[in-house]
DNA sequence: TTGTAAGCGTTATCAA
DNA sequence: TTGATAACGCTTACAA
């Protein structure tokens, strides 16, 4: 498939030196208009594209930022990645996305891969503290790392404010008439679940209401919501407002409530989290919270860029607010 | 942030030549066990990782495969990318994913970017024939390109069989008792819509049934399904089976039918497409088709690898079957 | 088994 | 305004 065209080929074709070709292309020193035109013509006709590798051999900077994530099909990952791309667009850096899947979930391998490409910084995008496994490397890493979505001690972190989300959920449900709150949680080991729970229960306490001690932990899915709702209403029949840890659970919860003959929202109000696509057109549209995922990606890039350019690496923590989206499931 | 560690540093620390370091690391020539150990110790203590750029300067191959897509947040894109990652894992190549977003949707720019990184092949991942815009480049491209998801004339294509999907939808609905079929289409300019329509109507004809001439084109979303269902039942009240171009439309269609007082599936059967997450737990679980997205990614990689290694570039077309997932919306 | 030196394609420095 | 040359970090003949 065709020999690779080098700067020498272009130089020969244009009858100039390789140095002139470089400068005609990147304008780092003046080139006469006539020469430039000849060079550009040669570039065009030969289909020459400079080799990134060779260019970056000399200059210390690779111009590449790496992103390490587990699985691109997870909504939170691809939304964040989209934000990262936006934050990078038009700038000097480009993105090298690497998924755990490529490396059999061996993050150490993936990290070394990025390092071998001389990335100038890494955006780390997980919902579990997997970083612990290769802690040693990252702590003393000469490459700045920003953790997006996980509050990772010892790293700069950009995270959504799940706690305030929970707090606002309680506030909102109270305003809609809830007096006997409850929560159906997701997986117990997720920080997002704990934070949402903590925010919710703290506002519940402030408002001098009681909530069940049972947490109804389970998967982040419909079935768990359905079953938990039935258990919950059996255990605490006075419940008139349920905060679900995400929209899948909320959807199941609503269905479970309807199955028991409850009316949503007049008898029981329901709030979810994450603003999944179906939430807007669920049979009872689901009140939810939109995570600032793209904003997190954009902010992560901006912070990383700053760290790279200044060299200062303060382990700061940046919290972005989630946004309440009120829908029918919570208000009459 | 620390000076970059080079092979020279390691060589000095281990008291050997750079050549020995290379060979101790990649085993392309025998190294005594003692020397190897000293080298590896030096590598470890210095945190040395070989520069990918420098390594690839000599060898013609970059070991990189590029992937060009519009938007990673689209399900079909990230599923395919996941397949690509799987196909690549454990092999010699790594993936450079590039999104249109990074380049302000200037595909030409993105293509040149990949070329500058000396990618050995490109996987092109779109649902629209945007490639036409930079047709000239790709036709004479010295880099092999495989189009995944779009049947792109002049390129190797890996595509889902939407036509057979439509065909099977008609077959399935007929088996469920449908005698007066109809279809609610998506955007008229999508090939997927046209193919699904064609497959459906061809089986309808074979089964000697009639279907409306109206196509009910519209967005691939819930609202369109809802409104189109109402129009459709007004125009053709005898309709007892509706094939919707995707699951969003199907969800809206079911809601629209229920709104009119029809029972699904006993009075009207509904089939969707794409197997969205909500389809399994919709209030009436939606019969749908699962696209072989990950498989398409895997196959795309495998074909591209073969083209790269053999150098032969036949413009073949590879069609993968979608899989019917029967649920309640179609059978009583 | 190991070392020396040339070369990959580009850019920076120096000289013209 | 331009050209020659060294250098980037690594691999690989070739030599020892």
XYZ file of C-alpha atoms (C1' of nucleotides) in Angstrom:
696
model
C 0.000 0.000 0.000
C 2.298 2.785 -1.160
C 5.623 3.783 0.301
C 5.475 6.244 3.156
C 6.160 9.767 2.012
C 8.804 11.559 4.073
C 9.896 15.124 4.358
C 12.837 14.294 2.130
C 10.565 13.313 -0.724
C 8.754 16.609 -0.435
C 12.026 18.521 -0.210
C 13.304 16.854 -3.355
C 10.072 17.416 -5.243
C 9.998 21.076 -4.289
C 13.708 21.531 -4.806
C 14.347 22.781 -1.289
C 15.865 21.500 1.932
C 13.905 19.528 4.516
C 14.274 22.432 6.930
C 12.418 24.670 4.537
C 9.620 22.151 4.213
C 9.164 22.038 7.980
C 9.067 25.775 8.230
C 6.769 26.198 5.300
C 4.339 23.886 7.074
C 4.486 25.126 10.643
C 5.547 28.714 10.093
C 8.211 28.837 12.785
C 10.437 30.903 10.592
C 9.759 33.058 7.572
C 9.566 31.388 4.166
C 9.212 33.276 0.934
C 5.769 33.140 -0.578
C 7.031 31.498 -3.731
C 8.892 28.749 -1.929
C 5.980 28.112 0.370
C 3.678 27.628 -2.579
C 6.013 25.171 -4.221
C 6.334 23.234 -0.995
C 2.611 23.110 -0.359
C 2.012 21.948 -3.904
C 4.488 19.117 -3.411
C 2.890 18.195 -0.098
C -0.503 18.055 -1.730
C 0.527 16.043 -4.756
C 2.528 13.515 -2.739
C -0.075 13.277 0.011
C 2.548 14.006 2.625
C 1.554 14.027 6.289
C 4.337 14.648 8.828
C 5.123 11.769 11.137
C 3.912 12.539 14.620
C 6.432 10.149 16.085
C 9.390 11.786 14.486
C 8.156 15.279 15.318
C 7.795 14.432 18.950
C 11.196 12.785 19.235
C 12.893 16.052 19.945
C 10.323 18.054 21.813
C 9.815 16.859 25.359
C 6.045 17.114 25.104
C 3.991 14.522 23.287
C 0.886 16.675 23.083
C -1.152 13.709 24.186
C -3.449 13.319 27.140
C -4.482 9.830 28.131
C -7.818 8.659 29.431
C -8.134 5.427 31.336
C -11.587 3.926 31.864
C -13.071 0.538 32.486
C -15.797 0.314 29.877
C -16.816 2.835 27.266
C -20.351 1.440 27.027
C -21.189 2.719 30.483
C -23.120 5.934 30.146
C -21.150 7.783 32.763
C -17.918 6.950 31.000
C -18.908 7.917 27.499
C -20.561 11.126 28.649
C -17.413 12.106 30.485
C -15.278 11.174 27.508
C -17.430 13.377 25.340
C -16.799 16.214 27.761
C -13.086 15.512 27.610
C -13.171 15.665 23.842
C -14.961 18.967 23.987
C -12.465 20.324 26.473
C -9.644 19.256 24.222
C -11.087 20.412 20.915
C -9.362 23.362 19.380
C -6.466 23.060 21.807
C -2.940 21.766 21.485
C -3.542 18.358 22.975
C -5.105 15.239 21.642
C -6.724 12.347 23.426
C -5.567 8.786 23.726
C -8.436 6.784 25.144
C -7.612 3.437 26.654
C -10.130 1.001 28.035
C -9.601 -1.715 30.572
C -11.057 -4.147 28.073
C -8.073 -3.807 25.795
C -5.784 -4.870 28.597
C -7.842 -7.568 30.235
C -8.628 -5.101 33.005
C -4.984 -4.945 33.976
C -4.779 -1.272 34.827
C -1.081 -1.430 35.501
C -0.555 -2.581 31.954
C -2.779 0.160 30.613
C -0.994 2.751 32.694
C 2.368 1.646 31.387
C 1.014 1.700 27.885
C 0.031 5.332 28.274
C 3.363 6.086 29.835
C 5.165 4.508 26.898
C 3.294 6.922 24.668
C 4.651 9.741 26.783
C 1.235 11.145 27.616
C 1.527 14.394 29.514
C -1.342 13.639 31.837
C -3.997 11.050 32.551
C -7.709 11.321 33.178
C -8.854 8.395 35.253
C -12.493 7.521 34.911
C -13.929 4.937 37.265
C -16.703 4.372 39.775
C -14.711 2.022 41.958
C -11.462 2.638 43.792
C -9.586 0.211 41.546
C -6.700 2.663 41.635
C -5.725 1.127 44.974
C -4.399 -1.880 43.158
C -1.723 0.124 41.453
C -1.454 2.766 44.086
C 2.313 2.682 44.376
C 2.785 3.695 40.787
C 0.353 6.544 40.757
C 1.381 8.084 44.028
C 4.905 8.632 42.834
C 3.841 9.078 39.259
C 5.735 11.649 37.305
C 2.618 12.003 35.175
C -0.168 14.135 36.620
C -3.417 12.241 37.078
C -6.907 13.600 37.516
C -9.592 11.262 38.790
C -12.956 12.018 37.240
C -16.119 10.738 38.942
C -14.341 9.108 41.918
C -13.101 10.958 44.952
C -9.639 9.456 45.067
C -7.451 10.432 48.007
C -4.026 11.479 46.833
C -5.286 12.492 43.410
C -6.899 15.580 42.029
C -10.572 14.647 41.801
C -13.512 15.994 39.850
C -16.731 14.573 41.228
C -20.480 15.063 41.122
C -22.111 16.214 44.311
C -24.185 13.170 45.131
C -24.619 14.288 48.706
C -26.301 17.538 47.786
C -28.364 15.617 45.263
C -29.718 13.423 48.052
C -30.273 16.477 50.184
C -32.241 18.186 47.430
C -34.261 15.047 46.806
C -35.473 15.120 50.390
C -36.165 18.835 50.160
C -38.076 18.436 46.920
C -40.123 15.464 48.117
C -40.984 17.307 51.329
C -42.178 20.240 49.266
C -44.348 17.828 47.276
C -46.041 16.664 50.453
C -43.920 13.746 51.605
C -44.013 13.201 55.361
C -42.881 9.571 55.642
C -39.688 9.257 53.581
C -37.788 6.155 52.601
C -34.914 5.290 50.330
C -34.160 2.332 48.101
C -30.398 2.115 47.734
C -28.173 0.618 45.064
C -25.006 -1.435 45.551
C -23.628 -0.929 49.043
C -20.027 -0.559 47.894
C -20.690 2.396 45.614
C -19.671 5.731 46.991
C -22.436 7.364 44.944
C -25.016 5.330 46.845
C -23.564 6.217 50.238
C -23.390 9.897 49.372
C -26.926 10.047 48.026
C -28.139 8.250 51.135
C -26.239 10.518 53.459
C -27.518 13.703 51.835
C -31.065 12.410 51.834
C -31.107 11.262 55.436
C -29.439 14.418 56.693
C -32.194 16.598 55.239
C -34.809 14.161 56.476
C -33.423 14.576 59.978
C -33.328 18.347 59.665
C -36.970 18.314 58.669
C -37.651 16.226 61.774
C -38.978 13.245 59.899
C -38.241 9.585 60.482
C -37.012 7.166 57.858
C -36.653 3.387 57.886
C -33.411 1.989 59.199
C -33.517 -0.618 56.442
C -31.538 0.497 53.364
C -32.795 -1.920 50.709
C -29.390 -2.314 49.092
C -29.285 -4.127 45.791
C -28.380 -3.835 42.140
C -28.745 -0.622 40.209
C -31.591 -2.171 38.213
C -35.330 -2.362 37.585
C -35.931 -5.687 39.275
C -34.350 -4.533 42.493
C -36.585 -1.438 42.498
C -39.675 -3.509 41.898
C -38.988 -5.997 44.660
C -37.663 -3.459 47.127
C -40.766 -1.305 46.675
C -42.973 -4.236 47.580
C -40.891 -5.099 50.630
C -40.691 -1.490 51.653
C -44.448 -0.910 51.549
C -44.983 -4.099 53.496
C -42.448 -3.045 56.157
C -43.438 0.626 56.266
C -46.963 1.058 54.848
C -47.121 4.716 55.872
C -44.345 5.593 53.378
C -45.395 8.399 51.040
C -42.109 9.375 49.382
C -39.289 7.188 48.063
C -35.867 8.311 46.937
C -34.359 5.715 44.632
C -30.607 5.565 44.120
C -31.002 5.675 40.354
C -33.609 5.733 37.595
C -33.627 1.999 36.921
C -34.562 1.426 40.530
C -37.090 4.256 40.359
C -38.739 2.738 37.295
C -39.018 -0.620 39.034
C -40.212 1.065 42.184
C -43.017 2.862 40.391
C -44.086 -0.368 38.733
C -43.968 -2.165 42.092
C -46.075 0.519 43.718
C -48.620 0.420 40.920
C -48.667 -3.331 41.205
C -49.648 -2.972 44.857
C -52.392 -0.546 43.905
C -50.694 2.654 45.023
C -51.042 5.769 42.940
C -47.895 7.653 41.975
C -47.420 10.464 42.855
C -50.651 11.211 44.723
C -50.130 8.467 47.315
C -46.427 7.835 47.015
C -43.907 10.228 45.439
C -40.829 8.825 43.712
C -37.511 10.423 42.770
C -34.669 8.765 40.875
C -31.163 9.752 39.842
C -29.029 9.938 36.662
C -31.652 11.115 34.161
C -31.660 8.047 31.938
C -33.267 8.435 28.528
C -36.426 6.509 29.441
C -37.092 8.631 32.511
C -38.619 11.422 30.477
C -41.126 9.134 28.769
C -41.755 6.516 31.422
C -45.467 5.908 31.908
C -45.151 8.265 34.819
C -42.252 10.534 33.885
C -39.601 10.233 36.552
C -38.279 13.115 38.621
C -34.537 12.738 38.612
C -31.123 14.379 38.814
C -28.904 15.077 35.877
C -25.244 14.451 36.627
C -22.810 17.045 35.300
C -20.883 14.380 33.404
C -19.819 16.345 30.383
C -18.942 19.316 32.570
C -16.816 16.999 34.673
C -14.911 15.930 31.584
C -14.414 19.508 30.490
C -13.262 20.592 33.938
C -10.966 17.588 34.246
C -9.232 18.560 31.027
C -8.912 22.160 32.054
C -7.379 21.233 35.401
C -5.033 18.723 33.839
C -3.884 21.249 31.268
C -3.140 23.698 34.017
C -1.196 21.155 36.027
C 0.800 20.261 32.936
C 1.652 23.830 32.092
C 2.400 25.031 35.608
C 3.859 21.821 36.978
C 2.153 22.364 40.312
C 0.262 19.371 41.561
C -1.970 20.247 44.504
C -4.356 17.421 45.389
C -7.501 19.479 45.036
C -11.067 18.245 44.921
C -13.647 19.753 42.611
C -17.320 19.169 43.155
C -19.947 19.847 40.501
C -23.651 20.083 41.274
C -26.249 17.708 39.906
C -29.420 19.299 38.604
C -32.907 18.395 39.780
C -35.309 17.640 36.957
C -38.820 17.695 38.408
C -41.312 15.484 36.644
C -44.639 13.870 37.309
C -43.482 11.053 39.589
C -43.017 13.432 42.483
C -45.661 16.092 42.151
C -49.404 15.786 41.927
C 7.972 16.398 37.251
C 11.095 14.304 36.918
C 13.372 14.011 33.920
C 12.376 11.408 31.368
C 14.294 8.184 31.846
C 15.920 6.885 28.671
C 17.504 3.646 27.689
C 20.891 5.265 28.263
C 20.125 5.892 31.910
C 19.192 2.270 32.371
C 22.282 1.122 30.506
C 24.512 3.255 32.697
C 22.818 2.136 35.905
C 23.134 -1.506 34.935
C 26.633 -1.080 33.563
C 25.748 -2.430 30.124
C 25.184 -1.090 26.621
C 21.826 0.189 25.398
C 21.621 -2.739 23.015
C 21.737 -5.137 25.924
C 18.941 -3.258 27.640
C 16.733 -3.535 24.575
C 17.375 -7.216 24.254
C 16.927 -7.897 27.924
C 13.496 -6.320 27.620
C 12.192 -7.791 24.397
C 14.213 -10.982 24.188
C 15.208 -10.721 20.549
C 18.629 -12.059 21.319
C 19.982 -14.104 24.232
C 21.066 -12.258 27.350
C 22.765 -13.914 30.288
C 20.541 -14.420 33.251
C 22.749 -12.296 35.487
C 22.832 -9.353 33.122
C 19.115 -9.579 32.522
C 18.459 -9.386 36.232
C 20.665 -6.344 36.658
C 18.936 -4.639 33.745
C 15.457 -5.394 35.007
C 16.408 -4.128 38.451
C 17.633 -0.873 36.947
C 14.453 -0.582 34.856
C 12.348 -1.072 37.943
C 14.220 1.338 40.178
C 14.362 4.074 37.567
C 10.779 3.531 36.465
C 11.864 3.208 32.860
C 9.252 2.726 30.166
C 10.503 2.577 26.551
C 9.330 5.385 24.320
C 6.809 4.111 21.850
C 7.688 6.875 19.427
C 11.347 6.062 19.327
C 10.698 2.331 19.089
C 8.509 2.761 16.084
C 10.822 5.102 14.226
C 12.612 2.323 12.426
C 9.946 -0.265 11.917
C 7.492 0.606 9.205
C 4.540 -0.415 11.348
C 3.166 1.764 14.093
C 1.128 -1.009 15.673
C -1.797 1.350 15.895
C -5.264 1.044 14.470
C -7.430 4.134 14.318
C -11.140 4.419 14.888
C -13.091 7.361 13.571
C -16.589 8.004 14.887
C -18.926 10.920 15.282
C -20.014 10.665 18.884
C -19.013 8.136 21.505
C -22.182 8.697 23.512
C -24.290 7.047 20.840
C -25.022 3.493 21.875
C -24.219 1.992 18.529
C -20.823 3.662 18.540
C -19.717 2.711 22.013
C -20.934 -0.852 21.623
C -18.959 -1.201 18.416
C -15.917 0.381 20.028
C -16.155 -2.110 22.838
C -16.158 -4.880 20.271
C -13.127 -3.336 18.618
C -11.318 -3.263 21.934
C -12.140 -6.895 22.479
C -10.939 -7.789 19.034
C -7.685 -5.978 19.675
C -7.037 -7.233 23.185
C -4.153 -9.605 23.499
C -2.964 -8.810 20.010
C -0.138 -6.725 18.630
C -2.170 -3.643 17.837
C -3.555 -0.884 19.967
C -6.437 1.449 19.347
C -6.436 5.156 18.739
C -9.999 6.366 19.027
C -10.812 9.720 17.525
C -14.155 11.419 17.686
C -15.576 14.034 15.396
C -16.144 16.217 18.438
C -12.433 16.695 18.933
C -12.123 18.074 15.448
C -15.288 20.120 15.204
C -16.726 17.382 13.010
C -14.092 18.003 10.397
C -13.495 14.441 9.320
C -10.759 15.394 6.934
C -8.819 16.831 9.835
C -9.432 13.743 11.927
C -8.361 11.514 9.067
C -5.122 13.443 8.634
C -4.546 13.294 12.335
C -4.732 9.521 12.266
C -2.509 9.448 9.226
C 0.084 11.555 11.015
C 0.144 8.923 13.703
C 0.890 6.361 11.039
C -2.065 4.191 11.894
C -2.006 0.977 9.906
C -5.730 0.925 9.347
C -8.904 2.796 10.160
C -12.273 1.645 11.400
C -14.926 4.085 10.337
C -18.023 4.117 12.454
C -20.987 6.158 11.261
C -24.655 5.910 10.476
C -24.602 8.507 7.743
C -22.634 8.580 4.518
C -20.520 11.489 5.745
C -17.572 9.784 4.117
C -18.719 11.298 0.832
C -17.392 14.618 1.981
C -13.862 13.363 2.027
C -14.327 10.723 -0.572
C -11.350 11.662 -2.675
C -8.924 10.994 0.130
C -10.276 7.661 1.170
C -10.667 6.217 -2.295
C -6.984 6.541 -3.002
C -6.032 6.086 0.604
C -2.882 4.148 1.229
C -4.401 3.218 4.585
C -6.958 0.420 4.564
C -10.344 1.504 5.858
C -13.190 -0.644 7.095
C -16.607 0.928 7.445
C -18.520 -0.497 10.392
C -22.307 -0.082 10.500
C -22.617 1.740 7.150
C -22.629 0.031 3.806
C -20.130 2.275 2.098
C -19.483 1.654 -1.578
C -15.785 1.500 -2.274
C -14.939 0.431 1.242
C -14.926 -2.866 3.059
C -18.121 -2.777 5.085
C -19.338 -4.654 8.131
C -23.039 -4.103 8.583
C -26.037 -5.451 10.462
C -28.695 -7.141 8.415
C -31.546 -4.722 8.851
C -33.370 -6.146 5.884
C -33.604 -9.636 7.296
C -34.559 -8.085 10.626
C -37.547 -6.440 8.993
C -38.344 -9.670 7.209
C -38.273 -11.620 10.457
C -40.393 -8.989 12.177
C -43.153 -9.569 9.623
C -42.775 -13.314 9.941
C -42.877 -13.171 13.723
C -45.880 -10.840 13.849
C -47.721 -13.017 11.373
C -47.062 -16.004 13.576
C -48.501 -14.042 16.494
C -51.728 -13.498 14.627
C -51.176 -10.252 12.770
C -53.215 -9.960 9.581
C -53.214 -6.212 8.992
C -49.618 -5.024 9.257
C -48.237 -1.526 9.368
C -44.928 0.119 9.987
C -43.885 3.292 11.746
C -40.599 4.402 10.256
C -37.753 6.539 11.582
C -35.799 9.230 9.744
C -36.226 8.843 6.004
C -32.547 9.376 5.257
C -31.326 6.500 7.380
C -30.361 3.407 5.488
C -31.309 1.321 8.520
C -34.885 2.586 8.228
C -35.088 1.840 4.525
C -33.678 -1.641 4.971
C -35.971 -2.526 7.844
C -38.912 -1.249 5.831
C -37.934 -3.167 2.755
C -37.480 -6.443 4.600
C -40.760 -6.014 6.394
C -42.800 -5.138 3.346
C -41.298 -7.881 1.249
C -42.402 -10.546 3.726
C -45.778 -8.855 4.068
C -46.205 -9.167 0.327
C -45.104 -12.785 0.320
C -47.699 -13.509 2.963
C -50.264 -11.845 0.717
C -51.164 -9.140 3.184
C -51.684 -5.455 2.531
C -49.931 -2.665 4.354
C -50.519 1.092 4.362
C -48.729 3.121 1.752
C -48.087 5.793 4.348
C -44.670 5.359 5.972
C -44.989 7.573 9.049
C -41.436 8.839 8.830
C -40.148 10.823 11.800
C -37.539 10.984 14.502
C -36.168 7.908 16.155
C -37.949 8.876 19.382
C -40.827 8.225 21.753
C -42.937 11.222 20.772
C -42.920 10.246 17.136
C -44.061 6.746 18.038
C -46.877 8.082 20.181
C -48.199 10.483 17.577
C -47.712 8.173 14.632
C -49.615 5.395 16.417
C -52.589 7.680 16.861
C -52.504 8.818 13.256
C -52.015 5.292 12.045
C -54.991 3.887 13.941
C -57.123 6.735 12.681
C -56.043 6.131 9.086
C -56.090 2.319 9.240
C -58.250 1.181 12.171
C -58.018 -2.451 11.151
C -54.276 -2.545 11.912
C -53.388 -5.362 14.296
C -49.577 -5.440 14.089
C -47.069 -2.608 13.986
C -43.388 -2.834 13.225
C -41.583 0.175 14.668
C -38.216 1.231 13.288
C -36.694 1.269 16.763
C -37.530 0.770 20.430
C -38.070 4.439 21.230
C -40.757 4.551 18.589
C -42.153 1.237 19.791
C -42.401 2.521 23.361
C -44.258 5.607 22.187
C -46.408 3.501 19.905
C -47.494 1.216 22.729
C -48.322 4.220 24.886
C -50.259 5.782 22.016
C -52.233 2.598 21.446
C -53.028 2.277 25.134
C -54.061 5.885 25.126
C -56.582 5.094 22.389
C -57.885 2.176 24.422
C -56.264 -0.614 22.433
C -54.805 -3.588 24.243
C -51.264 -4.643 23.432
C -50.628 -7.314 22.277
C -54.090 -8.903 22.173
C -55.551 -6.277 19.837
C -52.414 -4.790 18.331
C -48.991 -6.427 18.345
C -45.874 -4.268 18.429
C -42.265 -5.002 17.541
C -39.320 -2.624 17.928
C -35.640 -2.693 17.058
C -32.254 -2.194 18.767
C -32.943 -3.787 22.155
C -32.596 -0.678 24.287
C -32.196 -1.224 28.007
C -35.726 -0.128 28.873
C -37.322 -2.527 26.393
C -36.971 -5.469 28.733
C -38.781 -3.721 31.579
C -41.212 -1.481 29.711
C -44.710 -1.771 31.148
C -45.329 -4.166 28.310
C -41.907 -5.655 27.582
C -41.038 -4.917 23.992
C -40.257 -7.536 21.377
C -37.191 -6.308 19.581
C -34.027 -7.133 17.657
C -30.562 -7.091 19.104
C -27.997 -5.686 16.742
C -24.697 -7.550 16.564
C -22.776 -4.383 17.439
C -19.947 -5.864 19.442
C -19.582 -8.678 16.953
C -19.360 -6.080 14.194
C -16.503 -4.415 16.033
C -14.720 -7.699 16.530
C -15.174 -8.698 12.912
C -14.091 -5.271 11.703
C -10.844 -5.622 13.595
C -10.239 -9.100 12.335
C -10.800 -8.061 8.721
C -8.640 -4.989 9.090
C -5.834 -7.005 10.621
C -5.993 -9.399 7.715
C -5.915 -6.605 5.167
C -2.940 -5.088 6.940
C -0.982 -8.298 7.050
C -1.783 -9.524 3.552
C -1.954 -6.162 1.852
C -4.901 -7.274 -0.266
C -7.767 -4.873 -0.238
C -10.890 -6.403 -1.785
C -13.972 -4.253 -1.223
C -15.991 -6.946 0.471
C -19.228 -6.564 2.382
C -19.919 -8.492 5.563
C -23.421 -8.821 6.914
C -24.174 -9.944 10.456
C -27.596 -11.068 11.562
C -29.679 -9.279 14.158
C -31.328 -11.478 16.737
C -35.059 -11.497 17.447
C -35.886 -11.144 21.124
C -39.544 -12.098 21.559
C -41.297 -10.396 24.440
C -44.804 -9.666 25.550
C -45.587 -6.785 23.185
C -46.043 -9.173 20.285
C -47.518 -12.332 21.735
C -50.599 -12.819 23.805
C 27.231 -13.172 25.317
C 27.953 -8.287 24.570
C 29.279 -3.649 22.507
C 29.508 -0.141 18.600
C 27.450 2.495 15.322
C 24.135 3.531 11.808
C 19.708 4.944 10.922
C 14.445 5.907 11.474
C 11.872 11.284 10.141
C 11.650 15.376 12.108
C 13.120 19.862 14.184
C 16.550 23.112 16.243
C 20.872 25.176 15.864
C 24.177 27.075 13.482
C 26.074 28.918 9.449
C 25.568 31.062 4.942
C 15.556 33.729 3.198
C 17.668 29.207 3.064
C 20.736 24.945 3.789
C 23.678 21.627 6.382
C 24.086 19.120 10.447
C 23.251 17.395 14.955
C 20.141 15.494 17.965
C 15.806 13.109 19.839
C 15.520 7.483 21.932
C 15.386 3.370 20.223
C 16.476 -0.994 17.304
C 19.433 -3.690 14.596
C 23.304 -5.057 11.711
C 27.784 -5.890 12.308
C 31.781 -6.595 15.004
C 34.113 -8.383 18.943
